[in-house]
Tab-separated table of C-alpha atoms in Angstrom:
chain	number	residue	atom	x	y	z
S	1048	MET	CA	-22.396	26.048	44.525
S	1049	PRO	CA	-21.242	23.805	41.663
S	1050	SER	CA	-23.764	23.000	38.995
S	1051	PRO	CA	-25.091	19.411	38.986
S	1052	ILE	CA	-23.557	16.899	36.601
S	1053	THR	CA	-25.995	15.827	33.926
S	1054	PRO	CA	-26.037	12.221	32.628
S	1055	ARG	CA	-24.641	13.442	29.311
S	1056	SER	CA	-21.740	15.351	30.890
S	1057	LEU	CA	-20.988	12.382	33.148
S	1058	GLN	CA	-20.859	10.095	30.127
S	1059	THR	CA	-18.490	12.512	28.383
S	1060	LEU	CA	-16.272	12.686	31.468
S	1061	LEU	CA	-16.106	8.905	31.856
S	1062	ARG	CA	-15.318	8.490	28.163
S	1063	SER	CA	-12.523	11.049	28.441
S	1064	VAL	CA	-11.023	9.317	31.497
S	1065	SER	CA	-11.228	5.900	29.832
S	1066	SER	CA	-9.595	7.271	26.683
S	1067	SER	CA	-6.794	8.923	28.689
S	1068	ARG	CA	-6.047	5.697	30.526
S	1069	ALA	CA	-5.997	3.723	27.297
S	1070	PHE	CA	-3.762	6.338	25.663
S	1071	ALA	CA	-1.260	6.184	28.536
S	1072	SER	CA	-1.273	2.392	28.656
S	1073	SER	CA	-0.461	2.129	24.936
S	1074	PHE	CA	3.032	3.463	25.681
S	1075	GLU	CA	3.568	1.032	28.559
S	1076	VAL	CA	2.565	-2.158	26.755
S	1077	SER	CA	5.243	-4.434	25.314
S	1078	PRO	CA	4.972	-6.953	22.485
S	1079	ASP	CA	4.559	-10.581	23.506
S	1080	PRO	CA	7.393	-12.684	22.025
S	1081	THR	CA	5.400	-15.896	22.560
S	1082	HIS	CA	3.020	-14.709	19.820
S	1083	LEU	CA	5.835	-15.122	17.262
S	1084	ASN	CA	6.869	-18.642	16.325
S	1085	LEU	CA	10.449	-18.475	15.035
S	1086	ASP	CA	11.101	-22.233	14.984
S	1087	TYR	CA	11.092	-22.340	11.180
S	1088	ALA	CA	12.497	-18.865	10.531
S	1089	PRO	CA	15.459	-18.494	8.144
S	1090	PRO	CA	18.747	-17.806	10.003
S	1091	SER	CA	18.870	-14.269	8.610
S	1092	TYR	CA	15.399	-13.312	9.866
S	1093	ASP	CA	15.235	-10.184	12.041
S	1094	ALA	CA	12.948	-11.074	14.954
S	1095	HIS	CA	12.605	-7.392	15.841
S	1096	SER	CA	10.915	-6.590	12.533
S	1097	ALA	CA	7.555	-8.055	13.623
S	1098	ALA	CA	5.604	-7.599	16.839
S	1099	VAL	CA	2.257	-8.585	18.341
S	1100	TYR	CA	0.640	-6.649	21.198
S	1101	PRO	CA	-2.192	-8.708	22.766
S	1102	ASN	CA	-5.164	-6.820	24.235
S	1103	PHE	CA	-3.995	-3.551	22.714
S	1104	ILE	CA	-7.584	-2.481	22.073
S	1105	THR	CA	-10.199	-2.487	24.837
S	1106	GLU	CA	-13.570	-4.212	24.497
S	1107	GLU	CA	-15.255	-0.797	24.497
S	1108	GLU	CA	-12.994	0.464	21.695
S	1109	SER	CA	-13.616	-2.737	19.763
S	1110	LYS	CA	-17.384	-2.269	19.959
S	1111	SER	CA	-17.037	1.350	18.843
S	1112	ILE	CA	-14.867	0.406	15.841
S	1113	ILE	CA	-17.180	-2.442	14.816
S	1114	LYS	CA	-20.234	-0.187	15.075
S	1115	GLU	CA	-18.608	2.567	12.993
S	1116	VAL	CA	-17.308	0.186	10.327
S	1117	SER	CA	-20.697	-1.533	10.082
S	1118	LYS	CA	-22.335	1.866	9.566
S	1119	ARG	CA	-19.871	2.810	6.822
S	1120	MET	CA	-20.118	-0.583	5.123
S	1121	LYS	CA	-23.911	-0.222	4.973
S	1122	ARG	CA	-25.164	-2.691	2.371
S	1123	ARG	CA	-21.847	-3.563	0.761
S	1124	ARG	CA	-21.633	-7.189	-0.273
S	1125	PHE	CA	-18.683	-9.486	0.223
S	1126	GLU	CA	-16.488	-9.425	-2.893
S	1127	GLN	CA	-15.171	-12.703	-4.280
S	1128	GLY	CA	-12.086	-11.219	-5.890
S	1129	HIS	CA	-9.702	-8.265	-5.806
S	1130	TRP	CA	-7.836	-6.630	-8.686
S	1131	ASP	CA	-4.538	-8.163	-7.508
S	1132	SER	CA	-6.063	-11.586	-6.653
S	1133	VAL	CA	-4.774	-11.387	-3.070
S	1134	ILE	CA	-8.039	-11.443	-1.133
S	1135	VAL	CA	-11.300	-13.343	-1.544
S	1136	GLY	CA	-14.551	-13.013	0.393
S	1137	TYR	CA	-14.151	-9.531	1.793
S	1138	ARG	CA	-15.610	-6.058	2.194
S	1139	GLU	CA	-13.477	-2.954	2.546
S	1140	VAL	CA	-14.013	0.659	3.516
S	1141	GLU	CA	-11.754	3.652	4.135
S	1142	LEU	CA	-11.928	4.708	7.784
S	1143	VAL	CA	-11.200	8.424	7.511
S	1144	ILE	CA	-11.176	10.395	10.767
S	1145	PRO	CA	-11.008	14.198	11.320
S	1146	ASN	CA	-7.803	15.831	10.004
S	1147	ASP	CA	-6.776	12.718	8.036
S	1148	LEU	CA	-6.849	14.580	4.733
S	1149	PRO	CA	-4.850	17.751	3.924
S	1150	SER	CA	-8.037	19.594	2.935
S	1151	ASP	CA	-9.769	18.602	6.178
S	1152	SER	CA	-8.607	21.233	8.644
S	1153	SER	CA	-11.910	21.559	10.456
S	1154	THR	CA	-12.994	19.602	13.494
S	1155	SER	CA	-16.578	19.373	14.658
S	1156	ASN	CA	-17.527	20.673	18.072
S	1157	SER	CA	-18.484	17.168	19.190
S	1158	ASP	CA	-15.032	15.886	18.213
S	1159	LYS	CA	-13.330	18.715	20.121
S	1160	ASP	CA	-15.370	17.958	23.229
S	1161	SER	CA	-15.102	14.198	23.197
S	1162	PRO	CA	-14.039	12.250	20.098
S	1163	PRO	CA	-15.776	8.899	19.587
S	1164	LEU	CA	-13.924	5.920	21.015
S	1165	PHE	CA	-13.033	4.586	17.569
S	1166	VAL	CA	-11.331	7.899	16.714
S	1167	ASN	CA	-9.351	7.855	19.951
S	1168	ALA	CA	-8.366	4.234	19.303
S	1169	ILE	CA	-6.978	5.102	15.864
S	1170	ARG	CA	-5.145	8.162	17.150
S	1171	ARG	CA	-3.487	6.402	20.080
S	1172	THR	CA	-2.514	3.456	17.858
S	1173	ARG	CA	-0.763	5.873	15.513
S	1174	LYS	CA	0.975	7.564	18.453
S	1175	HIS	CA	2.110	4.164	19.701
S	1176	LEU	CA	3.487	3.232	16.280
S	1177	GLU	CA	5.291	6.564	16.016
S	1178	ALA	CA	6.847	6.140	19.464
S	1179	LYS	CA	7.774	2.464	19.196
S	1180	HIS	CA	8.278	1.623	15.528
S	1181	LEU	CA	9.123	4.765	13.536
S	1182	THR	CA	12.346	6.752	13.791
S	1183	HIS	CA	11.069	9.802	11.907
S	1184	SER	CA	7.845	10.443	13.817
S	1185	GLU	CA	8.239	14.205	13.478
S	1186	SER	CA	7.668	13.988	9.712
S	1187	ILE	CA	5.168	11.139	9.591
S	1188	ARG	CA	1.989	11.367	7.563
S	1189	TRP	CA	-0.614	8.648	7.837
S	1190	ILE	CA	-2.635	7.173	5.014
S	1191	PRO	CA	-6.306	6.945	6.089
S	1192	CYS	CA	-6.982	3.583	7.709
S	1193	HIS	CA	-8.716	0.798	5.817
S	1194	ALA	CA	-11.133	-1.580	7.502
S	1195	ILE	CA	-11.232	-5.035	5.933
S	1196	ASP	CA	-14.122	-7.354	6.777
S	1197	LEU	CA	-13.070	-10.901	5.847
S	1198	SER	CA	-15.796	-13.547	5.827
S	1199	ALA	CA	-15.342	-16.785	7.778
S	1200	ASP	CA	-14.542	-18.645	4.559
S	1201	GLY	CA	-12.601	-15.735	3.040
S	1202	ARG	CA	-8.929	-15.899	2.104
S	1203	LEU	CA	-5.943	-13.567	2.305
S	1204	ASP	CA	-3.068	-14.902	0.201
S	1205	ALA	CA	0.661	-14.177	0.373
S	1206	HIS	CA	1.557	-10.637	-0.669
S	1207	VAL	CA	3.566	-7.552	0.255
S	1208	ASP	CA	1.668	-4.280	0.651
S	1209	SER	CA	2.597	-1.760	-2.024
S	1210	ILE	CA	6.141	-0.459	-1.678
S	1211	LYS	CA	5.439	2.301	-4.203
S	1212	PHE	CA	2.669	4.088	-2.337
S	1213	SER	CA	3.082	3.308	1.376
S	1214	GLY	CA	6.007	3.633	3.733
S	1215	ASP	CA	7.943	1.881	6.474
S	1216	ILE	CA	5.330	-0.089	8.387
S	1217	VAL	CA	2.150	-2.073	7.965
S	1218	ALA	CA	0.157	-2.626	11.138
S	1219	GLY	CA	-3.282	-3.921	11.963
S	1220	ILE	CA	-5.820	-4.216	14.745
S	1221	SER	CA	-7.530	-7.617	14.760
S	1222	LEU	CA	-11.194	-7.860	15.773
S	1223	LEU	CA	-14.030	-10.422	15.957
S	1224	SER	CA	-11.888	-13.579	15.804
S	1225	ASP	CA	-8.371	-14.952	16.290
S	1226	SER	CA	-6.131	-15.808	13.350
S	1227	ILE	CA	-2.609	-16.823	12.364
S	1228	MET	CA	-0.489	-14.707	10.032
S	1229	ARG	CA	2.386	-16.377	8.202
S	1230	LEU	CA	5.434	-14.519	6.895
S	1231	LYS	CA	7.538	-16.030	4.109
S	1232	PRO	CA	10.795	-14.703	2.626
S	1233	CYS	CA	10.829	-13.749	-1.041
S	1234	SER	CA	13.578	-14.463	-3.530
S	1235	GLU	CA	15.791	-11.738	-4.986
S	1236	GLU	CA	13.966	-12.242	-8.298
S	1237	TRP	CA	10.658	-11.361	-6.655
S	1238	LYS	CA	12.091	-8.344	-4.812
S	1239	SER	CA	13.409	-6.854	-8.041
S	1240	SER	CA	10.185	-7.433	-9.974
S	1241	ASP	CA	7.549	-4.755	-10.531
S	1242	ALA	CA	4.656	-7.185	-10.427
S	1243	ASN	CA	1.522	-6.560	-8.394
S	1244	HIS	CA	3.262	-7.785	-5.230
S	1245	THR	CA	1.526	-11.123	-5.052
S	1246	ALA	CA	3.856	-14.063	-4.557
S	1247	SER	CA	3.829	-17.375	-6.364
S	1248	SER	CA	5.526	-20.375	-4.772
S	1249	SER	CA	8.308	-20.216	-7.367
S	1250	LEU	CA	9.311	-16.766	-6.139
S	1251	GLN	CA	9.520	-17.689	-2.453
S	1252	VAL	CA	12.282	-19.415	-0.510
S	1253	GLU	CA	12.222	-21.876	2.372
S	1254	GLY	CA	11.268	-20.987	5.929
S	1255	HIS	CA	8.471	-19.060	7.589
S	1256	VAL	CA	7.458	-17.126	10.708
S	1257	ASP	CA	4.008	-17.408	12.283
S	1258	LEU	CA	2.252	-14.639	14.222
S	1259	TYR	CA	-0.641	-15.425	16.542
S	1260	LEU	CA	-3.204	-12.615	16.257
S	1261	PRO	CA	-5.904	-12.850	18.935
S	1262	LYS	CA	-8.819	-10.457	18.668
S	1263	LEU	CA	-8.084	-7.046	20.255
S	1264	SER	CA	-4.388	-7.388	19.352
S	1265	LEU	CA	-2.150	-5.101	17.292
S	1266	TYR	CA	0.438	-6.530	14.903
S	1267	VAL	CA	3.290	-4.549	13.360
S	1268	LEU	CA	5.436	-5.392	10.323
S	1269	ALA	CA	8.509	-3.225	9.738
S	1270	GLY	CA	11.913	-3.521	8.090
S	1271	MET	CA	12.548	-7.052	6.855
S	1272	SER	CA	9.032	-8.290	7.649
S	1273	ARG	CA	7.524	-5.328	5.833
S	1274	PHE	CA	9.615	-5.301	2.665
S	1275	THR	CA	11.182	-8.721	2.034
S	1276	TYR	CA	8.602	-11.110	3.501
S	1277	THR	CA	5.098	-11.788	2.268
S	1278	HIS	CA	2.250	-12.074	4.745
S	1279	GLU	CA	-0.910	-14.156	4.553
S	1280	LEU	CA	-3.607	-15.578	6.826
S	1281	LEU	CA	-3.646	-19.321	7.424
S	1282	PRO	CA	-6.915	-21.249	6.992
S	1283	SER	CA	-9.226	-21.801	9.925
S	1284	GLY	CA	-8.197	-24.841	11.963
S	1285	SER	CA	-4.456	-24.198	11.606
S	1286	MET	CA	-2.189	-24.780	14.601
S	1287	PHE	CA	-0.026	-22.211	16.350
S	1288	GLU	CA	2.840	-23.470	18.504
S	1289	PHE	CA	3.632	-21.545	21.686
S	1290	THR	CA	6.875	-22.050	23.604
S	1291	ASN	CA	6.160	-21.681	27.320
S	1292	ALA	CA	8.496	-20.741	30.185
S	1293	GLU	CA	9.716	-24.347	30.466
S	1294	SER	CA	10.581	-24.351	26.741
S	1295	LYS	CA	7.811	-26.845	26.091
S	1296	ILE	CA	5.858	-26.478	22.892
S	1297	GLU	CA	2.094	-26.142	23.235
S	1298	GLY	CA	-0.044	-26.321	20.121
S	1299	VAL	CA	-3.234	-24.273	19.869
S	1300	ARG	CA	-5.834	-24.804	17.178
S	1301	VAL	CA	-7.077	-21.466	15.849
S	1302	ASP	CA	-10.566	-21.571	14.370
S	1303	ARG	CA	-10.949	-18.318	12.499
S	1304	GLY	CA	-14.425	-16.920	11.972
S	1305	ARG	CA	-15.374	-13.617	10.416
S	1306	ARG	CA	-12.442	-11.238	10.909
S	1307	LEU	CA	-12.388	-7.458	10.959
S	1308	SER	CA	-9.053	-5.672	10.705
S	1309	VAL	CA	-8.113	-1.994	10.733
S	1310	ILE	CA	-4.938	-1.422	8.715
S	1311	PHE	CA	-2.400	1.335	9.431
S	1312	ARG	CA	0.124	2.521	6.830
S	1313	ASP	CA	2.382	5.552	6.778
S	1314	GLU	CA	2.897	7.543	3.601
S	1315	LEU	CA	5.929	6.861	1.439
S	1316	ARG	CA	8.529	9.513	2.190
S	1317	THR	CA	10.329	11.366	-0.576
S	1318	GLU	CA	13.908	12.264	0.240
S	1319	LYS	CA	14.578	15.970	0.416
S	1320	LYS	CA	17.302	17.192	-1.903
């Protein structure tokens, strides 16, 4: 006679099934091209170098991530400046999970049995990025994720994530509120500079691409969008223009509140001699 299922074991089973379904669905989902506005893109822009996946994260995963980040943030206050002047009104924490660090080869029994939802969400996002956006997935190493809590009146200015310390992609899960990310091409002078990778208007050229980032979505910047375009968040109240099936433009006002993002970066690869 089979032993009865306890409430705890049932909860573990349901969590495992939910995680498995989410993991499988991450390989079936496709980016939504309507979440990229290319109307003002330079002619040379590679539209395949940026992608937005709406509803990539489930509500349950979102709650788990928010709860874990809030616990790790503890009593951290919102900072009004960053060393590179890119971000204002933010809190940040490293979101390390088991086996992220070379010295961390152990895994707790609870993680072996049923990893928390936020851990599963990070792992399946990495697997998705490896399968869909990286050509060298067999040699990939991930930098521990960073969670950035941006206040409602915070600001993320135009910049390119470090090209000296991180690799081929920058990706992010967007939580708590919707936002618009703008990509702008940089001049050759900027690309060849060794500055702190912030971008003044004098070092940018005409044209831009807008990405609509609803909460629960995943955005990915690779290739051209990763290395030769800056990215920034537009102020609350900015408009995003969708092109529907009838090729009619529909404008949507995006009122951004407090925004939580989980950032994914792969390690910079060194070429083997």
